[in-house]
């Protein structure tokens, strides 16, 4: 700006920071997680008051003014509406606005579609500089399910899993990938 001017800047507050993955009931989070949001203008904190999904900052703006906007990005478990039959008993992972998937080269299991993620399994995120040109991954313990040959009982074998951002899949050859992992044994084999 050549001269200082008074005007409003509106900054969108994403729905995922408010425990809403989409503006409908198609998807929801399994658990609500409070997300911290920090907003600063020229290094000074700004009170955040939302109006229709935006924070409005009205002030006299000048050359060199800066806005810093920071949001925590916790890992969230996403469930689909019950009418989405193919996703009943399944769960997806999201970190901030990014949906994650589980892909074959990162997980040493016979069938990627037989992974069962317990609702209480601890998950963590890590930046991996040398994977797919640098991405944040999600890791944790998961169960690999299979039916025993003798009595058709479900066997669970605990293993570690790694999930990558959905946008990064299919870059390492042909193989299986899933977004929706099992969370209910009734969905196994369906």
N, CA, C and O atoms as a DFTB+ gen file, in Angstrom:
760 C
 N C O
     1  1       0.841      -1.189       0.000
     2  2       0.000       0.000       0.000
     3  2       0.882       1.247       0.000
     4  3       1.833       1.357       0.774
     5  1       0.549       2.168      -0.872
     6  2       1.335       3.408      -0.900
     7  2       0.937       4.325       0.246
     8  3       1.785       4.996       0.835
     9  1      -0.354       4.352       0.561
    10  2      -0.852       5.156       1.676
    11  2      -1.603       4.241       2.628
    12  3      -2.135       3.207       2.223
    13  1      -1.641       4.626       3.881
    14  2      -2.436       3.858       4.839
    15  2      -3.905       4.012       4.501
    16  3      -4.377       5.102       4.177
    17  1      -4.622       2.891       4.586
    18  2      -6.055       2.914       4.299
    19  2      -6.791       2.078       5.328
    20  3      -6.264       1.093       5.844
    21  1      -8.024       2.488       5.620
    22  2      -8.885       1.703       6.508
    23  2      -9.753       0.780       5.678
    24  3     -10.440       1.215       4.755
    25  1      -9.713      -0.502       6.018
    26  2     -10.595      -1.482       5.382
    27  2     -10.605      -2.759       6.213
    28  3      -9.835      -2.916       7.161
    29  1     -11.496      -3.660       5.831
    30  2     -11.657      -4.927       6.546
    31  2     -11.018      -6.059       5.762
    32  3     -11.183      -6.169       4.547
    33  1     -10.295      -6.887       6.473
    34  2      -9.804      -8.144       5.911
    35  2     -10.570      -9.259       6.621
    36  3     -10.630      -9.307       7.850
    37  1     -11.152     -10.148       5.826
    38  2     -11.896     -11.285       6.380
    39  2     -11.062     -12.550       6.198
    40  3     -10.625     -12.859       5.089
    41  1     -10.847     -13.267       7.275
    42  2     -10.071     -14.507       7.240
    43  2     -11.009     -15.658       7.561
    44  3     -11.685     -15.662       8.590
    45  1     -11.037     -16.633       6.663
    46  2     -11.933     -17.780       6.832
    47  2     -11.412     -18.702       7.926
    48  3     -10.224     -19.020       7.975
    49  1     -12.312     -19.124       8.797
    50  2     -12.008     -20.113       9.831
    51  2     -12.554     -21.444       9.330
    52  3     -13.771     -21.605       9.237
    53  1     -11.693     -22.399       9.006
    54  2     -12.170     -23.671       8.440
    55  2     -13.077     -24.434       9.397
    56  3     -12.906     -24.375      10.615
    57  1     -14.037     -25.147       8.832
    58  2     -14.979     -25.926       9.631
    59  2     -14.314     -26.972      10.494
    60  3     -14.790     -27.259      11.592
    61  1     -13.203     -27.559      10.013
    62  2     -12.551     -28.603      10.803
    63  2     -12.030     -28.070      12.131
    64  3     -11.859     -28.845      13.072
    65  1     -11.774     -26.773      12.233
    66  2     -11.338     -26.217      13.521
    67  2     -12.506     -26.125      14.500
    68  3     -12.304     -25.958      15.703
    69  1     -13.721     -26.234      13.982
    70  2     -14.935     -26.137      14.793
    71  2     -15.636     -27.497      14.913
    72  3     -16.832     -27.561      15.197
    73  1     -14.886     -28.576      14.694
    74  2     -15.410     -29.952      14.785
    75  2     -16.457     -30.260      13.722
    76  3     -17.388     -31.027      13.967
    77  1     -16.305     -29.662      12.538
    78  2     -17.208     -29.935      11.414
    79  2     -16.376     -30.186      10.162
    80  3     -15.881     -29.239       9.552
    81  1     -16.213     -31.464       9.766
    82  2     -15.397     -31.736       8.583
    83  2     -16.013     -31.215       7.288
    84  3     -15.289     -30.827       6.371
    85  1     -17.336     -31.202       7.206
    86  2     -18.055     -30.659       6.049
    87  2     -19.303     -29.950       6.566
    88  3     -19.754     -30.238       7.675
    89  1     -19.872     -29.026       5.786
    90  2     -21.049     -28.289       6.261
    91  2     -22.359     -29.063       6.086
    92  3     -23.364     -28.505       5.646
    93  1     -22.334     -30.339       6.431
    94  2     -23.542     -31.173       6.395
    95  2     -23.310     -32.323       7.367
    96  3     -22.311     -32.337       8.087
    97  1     -24.228     -33.287       7.391
    98  2     -24.032     -34.434       8.284
    99  2     -23.474     -35.654       7.548
   100  3     -23.525     -36.766       8.073
   101  1     -22.944     -35.455       6.340
   102  2     -22.379     -36.569       5.584
   103  2     -21.208     -37.199       6.330
   104  3     -21.093     -38.424       6.386
   105  1     -20.341     -36.372       6.900
   106  2     -19.215     -36.848       7.706
   107  2     -19.223     -36.114       9.035
   108  3     -19.669     -34.970       9.125
   109  1     -18.726     -36.781      10.060
   110  2     -18.569     -36.147      11.366
   111  2     -17.321     -36.718      12.027
   112  3     -16.779     -37.734      11.591
   113  1     -16.879     -36.052      13.078
   114  2     -15.729     -36.544      13.824
   115  2     -16.219     -37.464      14.931
   116  3     -17.251     -37.214      15.555
   117  1     -15.470     -38.521      15.162
   118  2     -15.819     -39.464      16.216
   119  2     -15.802     -38.771      17.574
   120  3     -16.681     -39.000      18.404
   121  1     -14.802     -37.926      17.798
   122  2     -14.671     -37.182      19.057
   123  2     -14.422     -35.717      18.743
   124  3     -13.738     -35.382      17.776
   125  1     -14.982     -34.856      19.567
   126  2     -14.702     -33.435      19.402
   127  2     -13.349     -33.117      20.022
   128  3     -13.027     -33.589      21.113
   129  1     -12.567     -32.317      19.321
   130  2     -11.255     -31.888      19.798
   131  2     -11.201     -30.373      19.668
   132  3     -11.458     -29.829      18.595
   133  1     -10.870     -29.695      20.755
   134  2     -10.741     -28.244      20.689
   135  2      -9.455     -27.883      19.961
   136  3      -8.378     -28.378      20.295
   137  1      -9.579     -27.023      18.970
   138  2      -8.448     -26.576      18.168
   139  2      -8.102     -25.154      18.574
   140  3      -8.976     -24.289      18.628
   141  1      -6.824     -24.910      18.860
   142  2      -6.455     -23.540      19.211
   143  2      -6.191     -22.747      17.933
   144  3      -5.583     -23.237      16.982
   145  1      -6.663     -21.524      17.948
   146  2      -6.495     -20.614      16.818
   147  2      -5.868     -19.335      17.361
   148  3      -6.388     -18.735      18.301
   149  1      -4.755     -18.923      16.772
   150  2      -4.089     -17.691      17.177
   151  2      -3.985     -16.771      15.968
   152  3      -3.637     -17.196      14.866
   153  1      -4.293     -15.516      16.200
   154  2      -4.248     -14.515      15.141
   155  2      -3.503     -13.299      15.673
   156  3      -3.818     -12.776      16.742
   157  1      -2.508     -12.858      14.905
   158  2      -1.738     -11.677      15.286
   159  2      -1.628     -10.720      14.105
   160  3      -1.498     -11.140      12.955
   161  1      -1.683      -9.432      14.411
   162  2      -1.416      -8.393      13.422
   163  2      -0.196      -7.635      13.925
   164  3      -0.207      -7.061      15.013
   165  1       0.845      -7.645      13.119
   166  2       2.113      -7.001      13.479
   167  2       2.636      -7.487      14.831
   168  3       3.169      -6.708      15.623
   169  1       2.474      -8.783      15.079
   170  2       2.987      -9.392      16.306
   171  2       2.114      -9.217      17.527
   172  3       2.456      -9.715      18.599
   173  1       0.993      -8.522      17.396
   174  2       0.083      -8.299      18.521
   175  2      -1.132      -9.213      18.397
   176  3      -1.737      -9.286      17.327
   177  1      -1.503      -9.920      19.483
   178  2      -2.674     -10.808      19.422
   179  2      -3.953     -10.045      19.087
   180  3      -4.153      -8.908      19.515
   181  1      -4.811     -10.703      18.311
   182  2      -6.101     -10.142      17.923
   183  2      -7.186     -11.022      18.515
   184  3      -7.109     -12.249      18.445
   185  1      -8.194     -10.395      19.097
   186  2      -9.344     -11.145      19.602
   187  2     -10.077     -11.784      18.437
   188  3     -10.337     -11.131      17.427
   189  1     -10.407     -13.042      18.573
   190  2     -11.075     -13.752      17.484
   191  2     -12.563     -13.844      17.782
   192  3     -12.986     -14.527      18.716
   193  1     -13.346     -13.147      16.974
   194  2     -14.797     -13.246      17.031
   195  2     -15.259     -13.638      15.641
   196  3     -15.047     -12.916      14.667
   197  1     -15.899     -14.802      15.572
   198  2     -16.328     -15.307      14.264
   199  2     -17.714     -14.811      13.903
   200  3     -18.583     -14.634      14.757
   201  1     -17.891     -14.595      12.611
   202  2     -19.201     -14.267      12.079
   203  2     -19.329     -15.000      10.754
   204  3     -18.634     -14.683       9.788
   205  1     -20.219     -15.977      10.716
   206  2     -20.464     -16.781       9.516
   207  2     -19.177     -17.400       8.965
   208  3     -18.941     -17.398       7.757
   209  1     -18.351     -17.929       9.871
   210  2     -17.149     -18.642       9.460
   211  2     -15.945     -17.772       9.140
   212  3     -14.949     -18.266       8.611
   213  1     -16.022     -16.490       9.450
   214  2     -14.907     -15.584       9.167
   215  2     -14.578     -14.757      10.401
   216  3     -15.440     -14.492      11.239
   217  1     -13.317     -14.354      10.498
   218  2     -12.882     -13.344      11.455
   219  2     -12.637     -12.085      10.634
   220  3     -11.929     -12.115       9.627
   221  1     -13.225     -10.989      11.071
   222  2     -13.074      -9.724      10.347
   223  2     -12.143      -8.804      11.136
   224  3     -12.330      -8.582      12.332
   225  1     -11.144      -8.279      10.442
   226  2     -10.215      -7.341      11.072
   227  2     -10.352      -6.005      10.346
   228  3      -9.953      -5.856       9.191
   229  1     -10.932      -5.038      11.065
   230  2     -11.087      -3.694      10.503
   231  2     -10.066      -2.791      11.186
   232  3     -10.026      -2.683      12.412
   233  1      -9.257      -2.157      10.376
   234  2      -8.252      -1.251      10.935
   235  2      -7.634      -0.431       9.816
   236  3      -7.958      -0.597       8.640
   237  1      -6.755       0.441      10.207
   238  2      -5.970       1.200       9.233
   239  2      -4.751       0.339       8.894
   240  3      -3.929       0.029       9.756
   241  1      -4.660      -0.034       7.621
   242  2      -3.579      -0.897       7.157
   243  2      -2.519      -0.061       6.462
   244  3      -2.829       0.901       5.760
   245  1      -1.273      -0.439       6.665
   246  2      -0.173       0.269       6.022
   247  2       0.833      -0.693       5.421
   248  3       0.765      -1.902       5.644
   249  1       1.749      -0.155       4.671
   250  2       2.793      -0.945       4.032
   251  2       3.599      -1.677       5.111
   252  3       4.021      -1.069       6.094
   253  1       3.808      -2.979       4.923
   254  2       4.595      -3.772       5.867
   255  2       3.793      -4.411       6.982
   256  3       4.349      -5.172       7.775
   257  1       2.489      -4.122       7.067
   258  2       1.665      -4.795       8.076
   259  2       1.647      -6.297       7.799
   260  3       1.627      -6.723       6.644
   261  1       1.654      -7.083       8.855
   262  2       1.628      -8.542       8.695
   263  2       0.495      -9.151       9.509
   264  3       0.113      -8.651      10.567
   265  1      -0.026     -10.248       8.974
   266  2      -1.034     -11.043       9.676
   267  2      -0.457     -12.442       9.832
   268  3      -0.019     -13.054       8.858
   269  1      -0.459     -12.939      11.050
   270  2      -0.054     -14.324      11.304
   271  2      -1.263     -15.065      11.848
   272  3      -1.909     -14.631      12.802
   273  1      -1.549     -16.193      11.219
   274  2      -2.733     -16.984      11.555
   275  2      -2.260     -18.410      11.780
   276  3      -1.712     -19.033      10.871
   277  1      -2.465     -18.924      12.965
   278  2      -1.962     -20.252      13.309
   279  2      -3.081     -21.100      13.906
   280  3      -3.818     -20.659      14.788
   281  1      -3.188     -22.333      13.399
   282  2      -4.193     -23.275      13.903
   283  2      -3.504     -24.599      14.203
   284  3      -2.664     -25.049      13.425
   285  1      -3.849     -25.224      15.319
   286  2      -3.337     -26.567      15.568
   287  2      -4.060     -27.536      14.642
   288  3      -5.205     -27.305      14.254
   289  1      -3.381     -28.620      14.295
   290  2      -3.945     -29.603      13.368
   291  2      -3.911     -30.990      14.018
   292  3      -3.057     -31.811      13.682
   293  1      -4.830     -31.250      14.940
   294  2      -4.841     -32.570      15.580
   295  2      -5.307     -33.653      14.607
   296  3      -5.980     -33.371      13.615
   297  1      -4.938     -34.886      14.909
   298  2      -5.418     -36.025      14.127
   299  2      -6.846     -36.305      14.568
   300  3      -7.132     -36.401      15.762
   301  1      -7.735     -36.435      13.598
   302  2      -9.145     -36.700      13.904
   303  2      -9.593     -37.973      13.207
   304  3      -9.100     -38.330      12.137
   305  1     -10.542     -38.647      13.845
   306  2     -11.166     -39.838      13.270
   307  2     -12.500     -39.417      12.662
   308  3     -13.337     -38.815      13.335
   309  1     -12.687     -39.736      11.397
   310  2     -13.880     -39.326      10.653
   311  2     -14.780     -40.531      10.434
   312  3     -14.314     -41.604      10.050
   313  1     -16.080     -40.347      10.682
   314  2     -17.069     -41.386      10.382
   315  2     -18.063     -40.821       9.376
   316  3     -18.341     -39.622       9.357
   317  1     -18.588     -41.706       8.548
   318  2     -19.571     -41.303       7.540
   319  2     -20.979     -41.481       8.100
   320  3     -21.193     -42.243       9.042
   321  1     -21.923     -40.775       7.514
   322  2     -23.330     -40.927       7.869
   323  2     -23.730     -42.383       7.675
   324  3     -23.232     -43.045       6.765
   325  1     -24.616     -42.882       8.514
   326  2     -25.015     -44.301       8.461
   327  2     -25.626     -44.708       7.121
   328  3     -25.622     -45.891       6.781
   329  1     -26.149     -43.755       6.359
   330  2     -26.729     -44.095       5.055
   331  2     -25.662     -44.367       3.989
   332  3     -25.973     -44.870       2.909
   333  1     -24.409     -44.034       4.297
   334  2     -23.304     -44.378       3.394
   335  2     -22.893     -45.804       3.763
   336  3     -21.940     -46.016       4.512
   337  1     -23.618     -46.757       3.232
   338  2     -23.509     -48.171       3.635
   339  2     -22.088     -48.725       3.522
   340  3     -21.649     -49.468       4.400
   341  1     -21.366     -48.376       2.460
   342  2     -20.020     -48.925       2.270
   343  2     -19.029     -48.488       3.345
   344  3     -17.980     -49.111       3.510
   345  1     -19.352     -47.425       4.074
   346  2     -18.443     -46.940       5.110
   347  2     -18.926     -47.240       6.524
   348  3     -18.289     -46.827       7.493
   349  1     -20.043     -47.951       6.656
   350  2     -20.508     -48.336       7.987
   351  2     -19.462     -49.220       8.656
   352  3     -18.926     -50.141       8.040
   353  1     -19.179     -48.931       9.914
   354  2     -18.195     -49.716      10.652
   355  2     -16.763     -49.403      10.259
   356  3     -15.848     -50.169      10.564
   357  1     -16.566     -48.279       9.582
   358  2     -15.224     -47.899       9.124
   359  2     -14.886     -46.485       9.596
   360  3     -15.761     -45.711       9.985
   361  1     -13.622     -46.183       9.551
   362  2     -13.145     -44.886      10.009
   363  2     -12.056     -44.372       9.074
   364  3     -11.278     -45.150       8.520
   365  1     -12.011     -43.066       8.908
   366  2     -10.957     -42.420       8.118
   367  2     -10.183     -41.493       9.049
   368  3     -10.656     -41.153      10.133
   369  1      -9.000     -41.092       8.622
   370  2      -8.175     -40.186       9.419
   371  2      -7.991     -38.870       8.682
   372  3      -7.892     -38.823       7.456
   373  1      -7.949     -37.798       9.474
   374  2      -7.787     -36.458       8.927
   375  2      -6.884     -35.684       9.875
   376  3      -6.967     -35.841      11.093
   377  1      -6.033     -34.860       9.316
   378  2      -5.200     -33.952      10.119
   379  2      -5.342     -32.579       9.492
   380  3      -4.901     -32.347       8.367
   381  1      -5.965     -31.668      10.236
   382  2      -6.315     -30.386       9.632
   383  2      -7.282     -30.655       8.499
   384  3      -8.225     -31.427       8.676
   385  1      -7.084     -30.048       7.344
   386  2      -7.995     -30.291       6.218
   387  2      -7.588     -31.494       5.357
   388  3      -8.246     -31.791       4.360
   389  1      -6.510     -32.183       5.737
   390  2      -5.936     -33.241       4.903
   391  2      -6.484     -34.608       5.300
   392  3      -6.390     -35.014       6.458
   393  1      -7.061     -35.315       4.322
   394  2      -7.524     -36.694       4.510
   395  2      -6.338     -37.619       4.244
   396  3      -5.531     -37.368       3.349
   397  1      -6.242     -38.681       5.024
   398  2      -5.127     -39.626       4.916
   399  2      -5.593     -40.967       4.371
   400  3      -6.776     -41.303       4.417
   401  1      -4.630     -41.723       3.854
   402  2      -4.914     -43.067       3.357
   403  2      -3.793     -44.006       3.788
   404  3      -2.695     -43.579       4.147
   405  1      -4.103     -45.286       3.740
   406  2      -3.129     -46.326       4.054
   407  2      -2.821     -47.024       2.736
   408  3      -3.721     -47.523       2.061
   409  1      -1.544     -47.055       2.380
   410  2      -1.147     -47.572       1.073
   411  2      -0.191     -48.750       1.239
   412  3       0.527     -48.848       2.234
   413  1      -0.195     -49.634       0.258
   414  2       0.549     -50.889       0.304
   415  2       2.044     -50.773       0.588
   416  3       2.538     -51.587       1.368
   417  1       2.824     -49.821       0.018
   418  2       4.271     -49.900       0.246
   419  2       4.703     -49.560       1.669
   420  3       5.828     -49.862       2.069
   421  1       3.808     -48.930       2.434
   422  2       4.160     -48.494       3.788
   423  2       3.725     -49.473       4.866
   424  3       4.127     -49.338       6.021
   425  1       2.915     -50.451       4.508
   426  2       2.305     -51.328       5.505
   427  2       2.512     -52.779       5.098
   428  3       2.046     -53.223       4.048
   429  1       3.214     -53.499       5.943
   430  2       3.595     -54.872       5.643
   431  2       2.489     -55.836       6.079
   432  3       2.647     -56.591       7.039
   433  1       1.369     -55.796       5.353
   434  2       0.251     -56.700       5.637
   435  2      -0.201     -57.352       4.335
   436  3       0.023     -56.832       3.242
   437  1      -0.836     -58.491       4.488
   438  2      -1.292     -59.265       3.330
   439  2      -2.406     -58.556       2.561
   440  3      -2.443     -58.598       1.331
   441  1      -3.314     -57.902       3.293
   442  2      -4.468     -57.258       2.664
   443  2      -4.750     -55.939       3.381
   444  3      -5.196     -55.939       4.528
   445  1      -4.496     -54.838       2.722
   446  2      -4.643     -53.506       3.311
   447  2      -6.077     -53.230       3.774
   448  3      -6.302     -52.398       4.653
   449  1      -7.044     -53.934       3.177
   450  2      -8.458     -53.720       3.509
   451  2      -8.871     -54.437       4.791
   452  3     -10.010     -54.296       5.237
   453  1      -7.958     -55.205       5.389
   454  2      -8.250     -55.932       6.627
   455  2      -7.633     -55.261       7.850
   456  3      -7.436     -55.911       8.877
   457  1      -7.329     -53.976       7.751
   458  2      -6.767     -53.254       8.887
   459  2      -7.887     -52.723       9.771
   460  3      -8.831     -52.097       9.290
   461  1      -7.766     -52.985      11.077
   462  2      -8.778     -52.621      12.068
   463  2      -8.154     -51.623      13.036
   464  3      -7.220     -51.956      13.765
   465  1      -8.677     -50.391      13.040
   466  2      -8.163     -49.343      13.921
   467  2      -9.098     -49.178      15.108
   468  3     -10.252     -48.779      14.951
   469  1      -8.595     -49.485      16.287
   470  2      -9.369     -49.328      17.518
   471  2      -9.616     -47.840      17.759
   472  3      -8.739     -47.009      17.522
   473  1     -10.814     -47.515      18.231
   474  2     -11.171     -46.109      18.470
   475  2     -10.256     -45.428      19.484
   476  3     -10.126     -44.204      19.476
   477  1      -9.623     -46.207      20.353
   478  2      -8.768     -45.631      21.391
   479  2      -7.282     -45.767      21.099
   480  3      -6.454     -45.416      21.939
   481  1      -6.932     -46.270      19.925
   482  2      -5.512     -46.425      19.583
   483  2      -4.838     -45.059      19.535
   484  3      -5.382     -44.103      18.984
   485  1      -3.657     -44.984      20.117
   486  2      -2.908     -43.734      20.110
   487  2      -2.298     -43.518      18.727
   488  3      -1.718     -44.430      18.138
   489  1      -2.438     -42.306      18.226
   490  2      -1.922     -41.953      16.904
   491  2      -0.960     -40.781      17.042
   492  3      -1.104     -39.952      17.941
   493  1       0.016     -40.716      16.153
   494  2       0.925     -39.572      16.169
   495  2       1.236     -39.146      14.740
   496  3       1.122     -39.931      13.799
   497  1       1.629     -37.886      14.602
   498  2       1.992     -37.369      13.280
   499  2       3.456     -36.956      13.293
   500  3       3.967     -36.442      14.289
   501  1       4.120     -37.192      12.160
   502  2       5.545     -36.902      12.032
   503  2       5.835     -36.415      10.618
   504  3       5.330     -36.973       9.644
   505  1       6.643     -35.380      10.516
   506  2       7.096     -34.940       9.198
   507  2       8.237     -35.845       8.759
   508  3       9.201     -36.048       9.497
   509  1       8.119     -36.385       7.553
   510  2       9.157     -37.264       6.996
   511  2       9.702     -36.612       5.730
   512  3       9.086     -36.646       4.665
   513  1      10.851     -36.033       5.887
   514  2      11.476     -35.267       4.809
   515  2      11.792     -36.124       3.586
   516  3      11.695     -35.644       2.456
   517  1      12.165     -37.373       3.795
   518  2      12.612     -38.220       2.688
   519  2      11.517     -39.104       2.100
   520  3      11.813     -39.970       1.277
   521  1      10.286     -38.917       2.490
   522  2       9.180     -39.707       1.944
   523  2       8.333     -38.815       1.042
   524  3       7.792     -37.805       1.494
   525  1       8.220     -39.182      -0.211
   526  2       7.381     -38.469      -1.182
   527  2       7.657     -36.960      -1.197
   528  3       6.727     -36.154      -1.220
   529  1       8.925     -36.594      -1.183
   530  2       9.379     -35.199      -1.217
   531  2       9.011     -34.400       0.024
   532  3       8.976     -33.171      -0.019
   533  1       8.736     -35.081       1.123
   534  2       8.438     -34.423       2.387
   535  2       6.952     -34.338       2.661
   536  3       6.250     -33.525       2.061
   537  1       6.466     -35.185       3.577
   538  2       5.046     -35.186       3.949
   539  2       4.914     -35.457       5.443
   540  3       5.834     -35.978       6.073
   541  1       3.771     -35.101       5.997
   542  2       3.440     -35.462       7.369
   543  2       2.684     -36.779       7.317
   544  3       1.693     -36.907       6.597
   545  1       3.155     -37.760       8.085
   546  2       2.511     -39.069       8.136
   547  2       1.805     -39.244       9.470
   548  3       2.085     -38.535      10.437
   549  1       0.892     -40.193       9.507
   550  2       0.232     -40.595      10.751
   551  2       0.621     -42.044      11.006
   552  3       0.573     -42.877      10.101
   553  1       1.008     -42.339      12.250
   554  2       1.382     -43.700      12.619
   555  2       0.678     -44.104      13.903
   556  3       0.188     -43.266      14.661
   557  1       0.640     -45.405      14.124
   558  2       0.057     -45.939      15.341
   559  2      -0.041     -47.447      15.260
   560  3       0.389     -48.063      14.285
   561  1      -0.617     -48.033      16.302
   562  2      -0.845     -49.478      16.317
   563  2      -2.195     -49.780      15.700
   564  3      -3.162     -49.038      15.875
   565  1      -2.239     -50.878      14.978
   566  2      -3.455     -51.291      14.292
   567  2      -3.501     -52.808      14.322
   568  3      -2.478     -53.458      14.538
   569  1      -4.667     -53.369      14.111
   570  2      -4.788     -54.822      14.042
   571  2      -5.029     -55.249      12.605
   572  3      -5.826     -54.653      11.881
   573  1      -4.323     -56.292      12.214
   574  2      -4.570     -56.926      10.924
   575  2      -5.498     -58.098      11.196
   576  3      -5.182     -58.968      12.008
   577  1      -6.648     -58.125      10.516
   578  2      -7.646     -59.171      10.738
   579  2      -7.564     -60.230       9.650
   580  3      -7.302     -59.937       8.484
   581  1      -7.794     -61.469      10.067
   582  2      -7.954     -62.559       9.106
   583  2      -8.774     -63.653       9.766
   584  3      -8.798     -63.788      10.989
   585  1      -9.441     -64.427       8.930
   586  2     -10.244     -65.537       9.445
   587  2      -9.379     -66.784       9.475
   588  3      -8.654     -67.076       8.524
   589  1      -9.465     -67.526      10.593
   590  2      -8.689     -68.764      10.688
   591  2      -9.271     -69.789       9.722
   592  3     -10.478     -69.826       9.487
   593  1      -8.408     -70.602       9.179
   594  2      -8.845     -71.600       8.190
   595  2      -9.672     -72.708       8.831
   596  3     -10.549     -73.277       8.180
   597  1      -9.407     -73.021      10.089
   598  2     -10.082     -74.142      10.763
   599  2     -11.522     -73.832      11.150
   600  3     -12.447     -74.540      10.753
   601  1     -11.705     -72.766      11.928
   602  2     -13.034     -72.519      12.501
   603  2     -13.656     -71.192      12.080
   604  3     -14.683     -70.789      12.626
   605  1     -13.042     -70.511      11.113
   606  2     -13.587     -69.257      10.583
   607  2     -13.678     -68.146      11.638
   608  3     -14.449     -67.201      11.475
   609  1     -12.898     -68.256      12.710
   610  2     -12.861     -67.222      13.746
   611  2     -11.952     -66.081      13.285
   612  3     -11.003     -66.295      12.532
   613  1     -12.254     -64.880      13.743
   614  2     -11.441     -63.719      13.377
   615  2     -10.206     -63.678      14.272
   616  3     -10.306     -63.726      15.498
   617  1      -9.056     -63.589      13.641
   618  2      -7.793     -63.452      14.360
   619  2      -7.303     -62.020      14.193
   620  3      -7.408     -61.434      13.116
   621  1      -6.761     -61.463      15.288
   622  2      -6.201     -60.112      15.252
   623  2      -4.701     -60.200      15.500
   624  3      -4.257     -60.799      16.479
   625  1      -3.937     -59.606      14.615
   626  2      -2.494     -59.508      14.800
   627  2      -2.130     -58.035      14.844
   628  3      -2.331     -57.306      13.872
   629  1      -1.585     -57.596      15.992
   630  2      -1.239     -56.183      16.133
   631  2       0.021     -55.863      15.336
   632  3       0.980     -56.634      15.322
   633  1      -0.002     -54.719      14.680
   634  2       1.133     -54.257      13.888
   635  2       1.122     -52.732      13.886
   636  3       0.148     -52.113      14.314
   637  1       2.184     -52.142      13.413
   638  2       2.244     -50.691      13.259
   639  2       1.777     -50.334      11.846
   640  3       1.976     -51.105      10.907
   641  1       1.162     -49.173      11.705
   642  2       0.748     -48.729      10.372
   643  2       1.248     -47.318      10.124
   644  3       1.591     -46.585      11.051
   645  1       1.280     -46.960       8.858
   646  2       1.668     -45.626       8.446
   647  2       0.650     -45.150       7.419
   648  3       0.357     -45.851       6.451
   649  1       0.114     -43.958       7.637
   650  2      -0.838     -43.351       6.696
   651  2      -0.187     -42.110       6.093
   652  3       0.543     -41.379       6.762
   653  1      -0.472     -41.896       4.813
   654  2       0.062     -40.737       4.100
   655  2      -1.102     -39.860       3.639
   656  3      -2.234     -40.336       3.565
   657  1      -0.846     -38.592       3.330
   658  2      -1.921     -37.760       2.789
   659  2      -2.489     -38.377       1.510
   660  3      -1.750     -38.881       0.665
   661  1      -3.796     -38.326       1.391
   662  2      -4.476     -38.919       0.238
   663  2      -3.942     -38.354      -1.077
   664  3      -3.850     -39.071      -2.073
   665  1      -3.590     -37.067      -1.078
   666  2      -3.109     -36.459      -2.324
   667  2      -1.800     -37.091      -2.809
   668  3      -1.440     -36.922      -3.974
   669  1      -1.084     -37.812      -1.947
   670  2       0.237     -38.338      -2.303
   671  2       0.230     -39.810      -2.710
   672  3       1.293     -40.360      -2.998
   673  1      -0.921     -40.461      -2.743
   674  2      -0.927     -41.894      -3.052
   675  2      -0.711     -42.137      -4.547
   676  3      -0.816     -41.225      -5.366
   677  1      -0.408     -43.391      -4.874
   678  2      -0.206     -43.856      -6.258
   679  2       1.032     -43.241      -6.905
   680  3       1.045     -42.987      -8.109
   681  1       2.059     -43.007      -6.115
   682  2       3.310     -42.482      -6.645
   683  2       4.457     -43.482      -6.562
   684  3       5.598     -43.149      -6.881
   685  1       4.154     -44.720      -6.132
   686  2       5.236     -45.689      -5.933
   687  2       4.892     -47.048      -6.526
   688  3       5.304     -48.080      -5.996
   689  1       4.152     -47.054      -7.605
   690  2       3.801     -48.302      -8.268
   691  2       2.369     -48.713      -7.985
   692  3       1.655     -48.062      -7.222
   693  1       1.959     -49.819      -8.620
   694  2       0.592     -50.323      -8.449
   695  2       0.458     -51.070      -7.131
   696  3       1.363     -51.793      -6.715
   697  1      -0.672     -50.886      -6.492
   698  2      -0.944     -51.580      -5.239
   699  2      -2.207     -51.047      -4.605
   700  3      -2.813     -50.094      -5.095
   701  1      -2.596     -51.672      -3.508
   702  2      -3.841     -51.313      -2.828
   703  2      -3.678     -50.088      -1.939
   704  3      -2.593     -49.796      -1.436
   705  1      -4.790     -49.382      -1.761
   706  2      -4.874     -48.208      -0.905
   707  2      -6.282     -48.151      -0.353
   708  3      -7.238     -48.532      -1.030
   709  1      -6.414     -47.672       0.887
   710  2      -7.740     -47.421       1.444
   711  2      -7.711     -46.171       2.309
   712  3      -6.710     -45.853       2.951
   713  1      -8.832     -45.479       2.304
   714  2      -9.044     -44.363       3.223
   715  2      -9.820     -44.864       4.434
   716  3      -9.550     -44.465       5.566
   717  1     -10.783     -45.739       4.184
   718  2     -11.706     -46.205       5.221
   719  2     -11.230     -47.531       5.811
   720  3     -11.298     -48.577       5.166
   721  1     -10.746     -47.462       7.055
   722  2     -10.281     -48.650       7.765
   723  2     -11.392     -49.179       8.663
   724  3     -12.286     -48.435       9.066
   725  1     -11.326     -50.453       8.965
   726  2     -12.322     -51.078       9.835
   727  2     -12.235     -50.511      11.247
   728  3     -11.140     -50.260      11.752
   729  1     -13.383     -50.309      11.883
   730  2     -13.436     -49.975      13.304
   731  2     -14.480     -50.813      14.027
   732  3     -14.582     -50.754      15.252
   733  1     -15.255     -51.592      13.279
   734  2     -16.284     -52.475      13.826
   735  2     -16.106     -53.840      13.169
   736  3     -16.062     -53.943      11.943
   737  1     -16.004     -54.883      13.985
   738  2     -15.779     -56.231      13.446
   739  2     -16.891     -56.678      12.507
   740  3     -16.661     -57.518      11.637
   741  1     -18.098     -56.128      12.670
   742  2     -19.218     -56.506      11.793
   743  2     -18.968     -56.100      10.339
   744  3     -19.561     -56.672       9.425
   745  1     -18.105     -55.129      10.125
   746  2     -17.813     -54.668       8.762
   747  2     -16.739     -55.520       8.084
   748  3     -16.509     -55.385       6.882
   749  1     -16.086     -56.389       8.842
   750  2     -15.008     -57.216       8.286
   751  2     -15.565     -58.178       7.248
   752  3     -16.525     -58.902       7.512
   753  1     -14.963     -58.183       6.076
   754  2     -15.388     -59.080       5.003
   755  2     -16.509     -58.531       4.150
   756  3     -16.989     -59.223       3.252
   757  1     -16.942     -57.302       4.405
   758  2     -18.030     -56.701       3.613
   759  2     -17.486     -55.688       2.651
   760  3     -18.247     -55.078       1.901
